[in-house]
mmCIF file of C-alpha atoms in Angstrom:
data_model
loop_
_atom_site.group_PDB
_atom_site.id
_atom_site.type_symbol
_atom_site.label_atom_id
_atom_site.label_comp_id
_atom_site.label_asym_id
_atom_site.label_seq_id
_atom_site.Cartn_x
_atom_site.Cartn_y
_atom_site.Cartn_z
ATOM 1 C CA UNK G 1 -22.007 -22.639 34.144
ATOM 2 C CA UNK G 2 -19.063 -22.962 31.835
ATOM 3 C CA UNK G 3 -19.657 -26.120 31.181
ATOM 4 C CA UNK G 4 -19.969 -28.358 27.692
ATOM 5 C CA UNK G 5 -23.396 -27.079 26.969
ATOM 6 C CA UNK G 6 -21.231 -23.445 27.030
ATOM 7 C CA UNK G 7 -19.118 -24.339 24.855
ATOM 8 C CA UNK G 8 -20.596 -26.190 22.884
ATOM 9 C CA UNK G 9 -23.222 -22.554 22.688
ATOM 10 C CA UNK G 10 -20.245 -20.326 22.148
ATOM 11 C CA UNK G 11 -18.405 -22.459 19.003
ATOM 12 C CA UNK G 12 -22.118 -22.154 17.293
ATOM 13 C CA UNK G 13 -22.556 -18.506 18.193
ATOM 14 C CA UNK G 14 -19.063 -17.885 16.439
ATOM 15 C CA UNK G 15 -20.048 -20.206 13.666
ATOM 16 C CA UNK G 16 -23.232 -18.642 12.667
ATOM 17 C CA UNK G 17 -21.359 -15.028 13.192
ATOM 18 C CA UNK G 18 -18.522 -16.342 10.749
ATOM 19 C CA UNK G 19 -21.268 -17.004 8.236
ATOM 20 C CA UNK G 20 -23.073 -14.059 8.265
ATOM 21 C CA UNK G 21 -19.875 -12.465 7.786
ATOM 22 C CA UNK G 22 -19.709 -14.550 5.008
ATOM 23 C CA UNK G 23 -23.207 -13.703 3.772
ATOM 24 C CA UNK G 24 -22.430 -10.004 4.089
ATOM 25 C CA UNK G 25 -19.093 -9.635 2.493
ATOM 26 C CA UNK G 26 -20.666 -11.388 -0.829
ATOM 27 C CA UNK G 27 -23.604 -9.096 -0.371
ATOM 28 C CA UNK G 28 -21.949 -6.403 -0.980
ATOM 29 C CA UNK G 29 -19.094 -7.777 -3.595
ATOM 30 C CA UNK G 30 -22.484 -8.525 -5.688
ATOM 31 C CA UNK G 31 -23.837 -5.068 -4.949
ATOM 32 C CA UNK G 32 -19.977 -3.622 -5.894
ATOM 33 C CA UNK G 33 -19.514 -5.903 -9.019
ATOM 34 C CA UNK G 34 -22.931 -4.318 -10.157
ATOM 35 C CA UNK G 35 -22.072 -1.087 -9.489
ATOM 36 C CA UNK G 36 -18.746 -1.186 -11.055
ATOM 37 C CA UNK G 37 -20.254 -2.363 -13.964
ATOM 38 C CA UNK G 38 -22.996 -0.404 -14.490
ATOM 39 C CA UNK G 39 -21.029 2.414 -15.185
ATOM 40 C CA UNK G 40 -19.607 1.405 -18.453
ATOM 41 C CA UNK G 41 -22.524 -0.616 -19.796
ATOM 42 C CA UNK G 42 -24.519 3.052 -18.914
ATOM 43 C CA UNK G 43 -22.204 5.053 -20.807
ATOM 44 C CA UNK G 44 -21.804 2.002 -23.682
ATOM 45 C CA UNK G 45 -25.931 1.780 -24.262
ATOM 46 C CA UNK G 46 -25.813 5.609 -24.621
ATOM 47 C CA UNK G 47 -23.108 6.098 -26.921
ATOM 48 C CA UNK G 48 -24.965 2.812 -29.228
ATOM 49 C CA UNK G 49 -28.218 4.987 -29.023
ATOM 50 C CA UNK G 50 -26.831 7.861 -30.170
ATOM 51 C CA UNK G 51 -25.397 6.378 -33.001
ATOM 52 C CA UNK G 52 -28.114 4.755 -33.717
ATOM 53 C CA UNK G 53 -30.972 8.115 -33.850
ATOM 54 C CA UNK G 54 -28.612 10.549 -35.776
ATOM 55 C CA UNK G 55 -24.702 9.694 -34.705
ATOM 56 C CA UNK G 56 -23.812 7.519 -37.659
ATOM 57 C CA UNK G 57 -24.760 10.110 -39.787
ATOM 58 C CA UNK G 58 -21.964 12.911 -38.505
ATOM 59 C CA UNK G 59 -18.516 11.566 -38.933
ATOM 60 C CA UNK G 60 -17.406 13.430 -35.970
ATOM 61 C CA UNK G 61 -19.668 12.427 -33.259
ATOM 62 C CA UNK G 62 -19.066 8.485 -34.606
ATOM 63 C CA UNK G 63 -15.250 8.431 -34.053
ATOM 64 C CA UNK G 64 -16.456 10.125 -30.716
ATOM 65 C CA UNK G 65 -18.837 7.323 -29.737
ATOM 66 C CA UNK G 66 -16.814 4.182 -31.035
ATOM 67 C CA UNK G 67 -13.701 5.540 -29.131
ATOM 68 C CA UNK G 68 -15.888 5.838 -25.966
ATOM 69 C CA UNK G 69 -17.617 2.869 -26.516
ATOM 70 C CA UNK G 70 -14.065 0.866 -27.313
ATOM 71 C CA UNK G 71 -12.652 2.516 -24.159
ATOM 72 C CA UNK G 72 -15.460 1.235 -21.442
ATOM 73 C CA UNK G 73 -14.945 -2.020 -23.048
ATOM 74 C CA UNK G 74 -11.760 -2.185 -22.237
ATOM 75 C CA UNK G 75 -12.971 -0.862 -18.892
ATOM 76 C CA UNK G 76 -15.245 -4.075 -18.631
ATOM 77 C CA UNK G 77 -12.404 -6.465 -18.978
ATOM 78 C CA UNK G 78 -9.945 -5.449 -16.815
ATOM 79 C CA UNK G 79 -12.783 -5.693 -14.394
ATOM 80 C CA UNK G 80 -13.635 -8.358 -15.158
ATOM 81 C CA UNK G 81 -9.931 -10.285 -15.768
ATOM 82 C CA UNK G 82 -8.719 -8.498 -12.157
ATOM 83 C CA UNK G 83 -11.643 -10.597 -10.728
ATOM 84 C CA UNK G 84 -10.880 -13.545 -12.411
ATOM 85 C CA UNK G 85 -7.128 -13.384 -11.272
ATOM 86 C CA UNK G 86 -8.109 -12.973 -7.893
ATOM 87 C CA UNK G 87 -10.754 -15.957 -7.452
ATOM 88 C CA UNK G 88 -8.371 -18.174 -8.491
ATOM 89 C CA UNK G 89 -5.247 -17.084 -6.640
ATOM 90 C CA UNK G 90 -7.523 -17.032 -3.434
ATOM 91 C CA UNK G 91 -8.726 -20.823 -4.478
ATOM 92 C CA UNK G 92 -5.381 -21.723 -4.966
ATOM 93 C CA UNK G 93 -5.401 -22.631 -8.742
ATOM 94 C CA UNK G 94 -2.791 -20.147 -9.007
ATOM 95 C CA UNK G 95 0.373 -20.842 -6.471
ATOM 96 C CA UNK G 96 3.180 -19.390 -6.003
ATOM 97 C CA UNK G 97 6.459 -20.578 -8.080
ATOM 98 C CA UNK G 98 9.376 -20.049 -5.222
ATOM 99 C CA UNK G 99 12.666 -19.067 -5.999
ATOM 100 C CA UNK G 100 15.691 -17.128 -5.083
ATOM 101 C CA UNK G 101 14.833 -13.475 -6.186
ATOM 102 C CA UNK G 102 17.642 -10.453 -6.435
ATOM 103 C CA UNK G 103 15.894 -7.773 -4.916
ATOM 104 C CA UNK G 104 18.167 -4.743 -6.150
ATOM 105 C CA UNK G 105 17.431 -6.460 -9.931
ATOM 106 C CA UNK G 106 14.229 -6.828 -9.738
ATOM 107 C CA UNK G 107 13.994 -2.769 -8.399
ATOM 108 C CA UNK G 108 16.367 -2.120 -11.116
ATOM 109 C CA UNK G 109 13.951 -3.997 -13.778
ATOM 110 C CA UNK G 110 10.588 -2.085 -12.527
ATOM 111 C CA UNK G 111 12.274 1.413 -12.252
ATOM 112 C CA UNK G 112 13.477 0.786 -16.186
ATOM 113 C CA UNK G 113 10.365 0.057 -16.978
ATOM 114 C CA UNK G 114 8.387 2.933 -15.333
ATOM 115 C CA UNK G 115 11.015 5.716 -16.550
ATOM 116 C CA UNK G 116 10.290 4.990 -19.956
ATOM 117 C CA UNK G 117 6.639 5.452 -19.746
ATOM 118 C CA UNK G 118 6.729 8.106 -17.392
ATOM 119 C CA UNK G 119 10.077 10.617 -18.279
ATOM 120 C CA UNK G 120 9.076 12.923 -15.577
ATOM 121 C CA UNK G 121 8.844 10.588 -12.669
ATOM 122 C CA UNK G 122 12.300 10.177 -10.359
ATOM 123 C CA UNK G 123 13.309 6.655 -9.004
ATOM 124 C CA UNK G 124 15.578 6.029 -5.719
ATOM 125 C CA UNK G 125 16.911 2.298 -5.174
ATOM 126 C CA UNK G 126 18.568 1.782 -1.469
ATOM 127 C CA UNK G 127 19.071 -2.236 -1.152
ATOM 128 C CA UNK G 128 22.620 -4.347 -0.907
ATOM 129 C CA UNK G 129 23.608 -5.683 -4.030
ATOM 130 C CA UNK G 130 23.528 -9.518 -2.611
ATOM 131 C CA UNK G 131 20.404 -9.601 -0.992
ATOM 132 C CA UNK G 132 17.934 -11.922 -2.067
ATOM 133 C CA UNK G 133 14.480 -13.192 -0.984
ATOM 134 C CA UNK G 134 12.778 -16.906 -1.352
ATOM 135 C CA UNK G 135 9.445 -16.174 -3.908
ATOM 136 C CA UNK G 136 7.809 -15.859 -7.003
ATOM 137 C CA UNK G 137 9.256 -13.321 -9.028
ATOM 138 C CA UNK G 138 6.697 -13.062 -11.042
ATOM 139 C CA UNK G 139 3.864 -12.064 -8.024
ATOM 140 C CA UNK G 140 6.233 -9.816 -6.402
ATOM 141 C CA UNK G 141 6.805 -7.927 -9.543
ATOM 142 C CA UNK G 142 3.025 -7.717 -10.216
ATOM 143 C CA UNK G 143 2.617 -6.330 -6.664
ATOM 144 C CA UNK G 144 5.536 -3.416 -7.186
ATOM 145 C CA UNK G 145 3.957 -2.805 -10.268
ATOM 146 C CA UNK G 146 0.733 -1.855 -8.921
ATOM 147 C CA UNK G 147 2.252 0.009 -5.886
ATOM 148 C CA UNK G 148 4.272 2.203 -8.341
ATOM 149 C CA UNK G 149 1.442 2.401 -10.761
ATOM 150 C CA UNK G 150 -0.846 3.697 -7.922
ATOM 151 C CA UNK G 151 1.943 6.724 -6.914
ATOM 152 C CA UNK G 152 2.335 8.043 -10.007
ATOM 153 C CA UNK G 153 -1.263 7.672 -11.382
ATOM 154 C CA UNK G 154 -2.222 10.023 -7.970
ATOM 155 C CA UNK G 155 0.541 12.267 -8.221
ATOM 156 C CA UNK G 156 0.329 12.988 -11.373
ATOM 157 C CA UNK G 157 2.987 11.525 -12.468
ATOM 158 C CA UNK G 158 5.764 13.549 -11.232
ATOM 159 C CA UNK G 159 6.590 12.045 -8.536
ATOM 160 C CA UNK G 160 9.981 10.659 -6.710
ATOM 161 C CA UNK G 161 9.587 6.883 -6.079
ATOM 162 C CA UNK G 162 11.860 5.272 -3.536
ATOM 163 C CA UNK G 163 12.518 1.552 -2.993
ATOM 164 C CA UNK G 164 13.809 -0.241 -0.165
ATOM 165 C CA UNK G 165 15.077 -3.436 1.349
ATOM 166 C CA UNK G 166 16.556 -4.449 4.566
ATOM 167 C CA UNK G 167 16.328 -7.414 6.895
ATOM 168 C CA UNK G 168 14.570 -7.560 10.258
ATOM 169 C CA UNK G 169 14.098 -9.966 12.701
ATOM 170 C CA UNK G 170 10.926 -10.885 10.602
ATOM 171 C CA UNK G 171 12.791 -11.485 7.302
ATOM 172 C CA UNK G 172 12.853 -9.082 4.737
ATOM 173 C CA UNK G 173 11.048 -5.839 4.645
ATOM 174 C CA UNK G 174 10.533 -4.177 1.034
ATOM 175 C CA UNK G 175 9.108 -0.592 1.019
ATOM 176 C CA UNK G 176 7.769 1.305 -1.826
ATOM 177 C CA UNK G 177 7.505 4.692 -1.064
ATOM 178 C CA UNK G 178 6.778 8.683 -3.198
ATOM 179 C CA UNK G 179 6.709 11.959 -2.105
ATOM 180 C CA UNK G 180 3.054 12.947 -3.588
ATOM 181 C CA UNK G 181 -0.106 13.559 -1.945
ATOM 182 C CA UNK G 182 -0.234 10.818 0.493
ATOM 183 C CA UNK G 183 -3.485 8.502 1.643
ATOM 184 C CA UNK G 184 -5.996 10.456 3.775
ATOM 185 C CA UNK G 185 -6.504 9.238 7.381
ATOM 186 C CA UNK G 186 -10.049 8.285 6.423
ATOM 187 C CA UNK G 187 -9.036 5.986 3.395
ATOM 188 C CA UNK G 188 -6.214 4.189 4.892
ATOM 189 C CA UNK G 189 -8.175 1.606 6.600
ATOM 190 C CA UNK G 190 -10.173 0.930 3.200
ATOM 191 C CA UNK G 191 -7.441 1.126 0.314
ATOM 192 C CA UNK G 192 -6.778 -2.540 0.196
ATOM 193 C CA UNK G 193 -10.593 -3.175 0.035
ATOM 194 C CA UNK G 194 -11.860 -4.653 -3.222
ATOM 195 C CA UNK G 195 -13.679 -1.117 -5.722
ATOM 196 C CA UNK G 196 -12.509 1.228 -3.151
ATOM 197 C CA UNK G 197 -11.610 4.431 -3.807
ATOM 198 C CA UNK G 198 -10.657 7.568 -2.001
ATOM 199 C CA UNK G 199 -11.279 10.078 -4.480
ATOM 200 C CA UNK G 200 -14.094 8.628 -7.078
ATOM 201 C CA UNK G 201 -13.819 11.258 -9.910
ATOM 202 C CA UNK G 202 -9.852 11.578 -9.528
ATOM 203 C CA UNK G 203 -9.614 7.453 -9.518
ATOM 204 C CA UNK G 204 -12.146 6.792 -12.692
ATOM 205 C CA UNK G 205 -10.768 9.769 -14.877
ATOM 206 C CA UNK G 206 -7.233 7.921 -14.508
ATOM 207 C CA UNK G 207 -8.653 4.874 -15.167
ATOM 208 C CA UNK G 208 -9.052 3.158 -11.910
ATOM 209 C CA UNK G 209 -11.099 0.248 -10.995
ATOM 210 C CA UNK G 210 -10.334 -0.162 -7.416
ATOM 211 C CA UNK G 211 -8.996 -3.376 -7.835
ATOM 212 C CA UNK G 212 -5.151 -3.197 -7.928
ATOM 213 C CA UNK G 213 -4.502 -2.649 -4.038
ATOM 214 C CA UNK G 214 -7.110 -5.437 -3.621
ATOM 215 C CA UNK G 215 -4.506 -7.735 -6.022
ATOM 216 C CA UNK G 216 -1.897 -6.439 -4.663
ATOM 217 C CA UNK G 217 -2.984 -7.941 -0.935
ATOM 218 C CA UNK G 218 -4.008 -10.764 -2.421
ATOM 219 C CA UNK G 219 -0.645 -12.070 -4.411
ATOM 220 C CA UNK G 220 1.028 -11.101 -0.830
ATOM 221 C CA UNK G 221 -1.495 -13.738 1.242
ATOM 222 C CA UNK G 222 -0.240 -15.838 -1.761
ATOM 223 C CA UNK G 223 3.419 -15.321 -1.033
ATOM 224 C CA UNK G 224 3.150 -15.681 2.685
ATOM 225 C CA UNK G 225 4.020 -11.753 3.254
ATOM 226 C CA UNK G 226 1.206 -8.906 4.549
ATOM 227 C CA UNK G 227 1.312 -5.681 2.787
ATOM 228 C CA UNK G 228 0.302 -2.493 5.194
ATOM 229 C CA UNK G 229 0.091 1.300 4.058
ATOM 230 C CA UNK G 230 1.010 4.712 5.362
ATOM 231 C CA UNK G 231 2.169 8.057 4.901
ATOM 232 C CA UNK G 232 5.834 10.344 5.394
ATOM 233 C CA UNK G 233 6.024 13.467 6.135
ATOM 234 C CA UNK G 234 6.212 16.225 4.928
ATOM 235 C CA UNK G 235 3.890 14.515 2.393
ATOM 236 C CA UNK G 236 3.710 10.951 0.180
ATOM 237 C CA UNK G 237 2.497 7.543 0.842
ATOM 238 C CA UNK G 238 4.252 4.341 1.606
ATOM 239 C CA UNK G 239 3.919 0.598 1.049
ATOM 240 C CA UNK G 240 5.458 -2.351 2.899
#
């Protein structure tokens, strides 16, 4: 009858369905968290068995196994420290230091960073000299980091990088886009999701956890700005 009792009926239906959201989301970040690492406590227990029947004994096959072992190790604690960062910038132990940030510098700064580690790789800067943007400097270099990061680790490093800036009526829009492979339809409504990854075997051989995209949305929630992805044509990806 639309009345109290109604009401009162439809704030506990959307209560109890907020929860079980709730519920379900750390469902399965438990059952993802296991999964992730899993892999490299697998591959750490064989390479220590090994070793320890006949692997010690064969120079060869020990470099082999400590190198492996060494390498899902470090596997494990970016895991696990990309986790950490994220718990505590979503519980707000980690907060955002505002200031006024040069946007054409701080493209300048990541571009010089990237072109010495990656020779091959092209970078484009179109943004005013003077324009400048209220945050933490700090966060929104992290996120550009991981946005270049994730265009040249799928296109294989190669790749023409463009950045952007421009005001709108909503502020200021920043774009980070390359001309590689692009996202496929399928994956764009996942990417941002914590351990997901489009393409499992290209991801883990380059060392992917699944996690940066994730960070990336986070420190952007943080700042008070939403991150959204997309592809250009003919081919590439975009961020903004």
């Amino acid at each position: 009858r639309d009345d109290e009792i109604d009401e009162l009926s439809r704030t506990f239906n959307d209560l109890f369905l907020r929860i079980k959201t709730d519920f379900d989301r750390e469902r399965q970040f438990s059952s993802d968290v296991s999964h992730e690492l899993n892999t490299p406590l697998t591959v750490i227990s064989g390479q220590a068995n090994l070793l320890l029947r006949w692997g010690k004994d064969n120079p060869e096959q020990l470099e082999k196994s400590l190198l492996a072992i060494k390498n899902e190790s470090k596997s494990m604690h970016a895991i696990i420290g990309n986790l950490l960062q994220i718990s505590r910038i979503e519980s707000g132990r980690i907060k955002p230091v505002v200031k006024k940030v040069n946007i054409k510098e701080l493209y300048e700064r990541i571009a010089d960073e990237f072109s010495s580690l990656f020779p091959k790789a092209g970078f484009e800067i179109v943004c005013e000299t003077l324009l400048t943007l209220n945050t933490d400097s700090e966060m929104l270099h992290q996120v550009l980091t991981i946005l270049v990061s994730n265009s040249l680790k799928f296109s294989q490093e190669e790749c023409t990088v463009s950045f952007v800036a421009g005001s709108n009526p909503d502020g200021i829009l920043l774009r980070v886009s390359d001309d590689g492979p692009g996202i496929a339809k399928k994956n764009l409504p996942y990417i941002f999701d914590r351990f997901y990854r489009g393409d499992e075997a290209h991801t883990r051989s380059a060392g992917g956890s699944g996690l940066g995209l994730s960070i990336a949305r986070t420190l952007c929630s943080a700042m008070g700005a939403r991150i959204t992805a997309g592809n250009v044509k003919p081919h590439g990806a975009f961020f903004e």
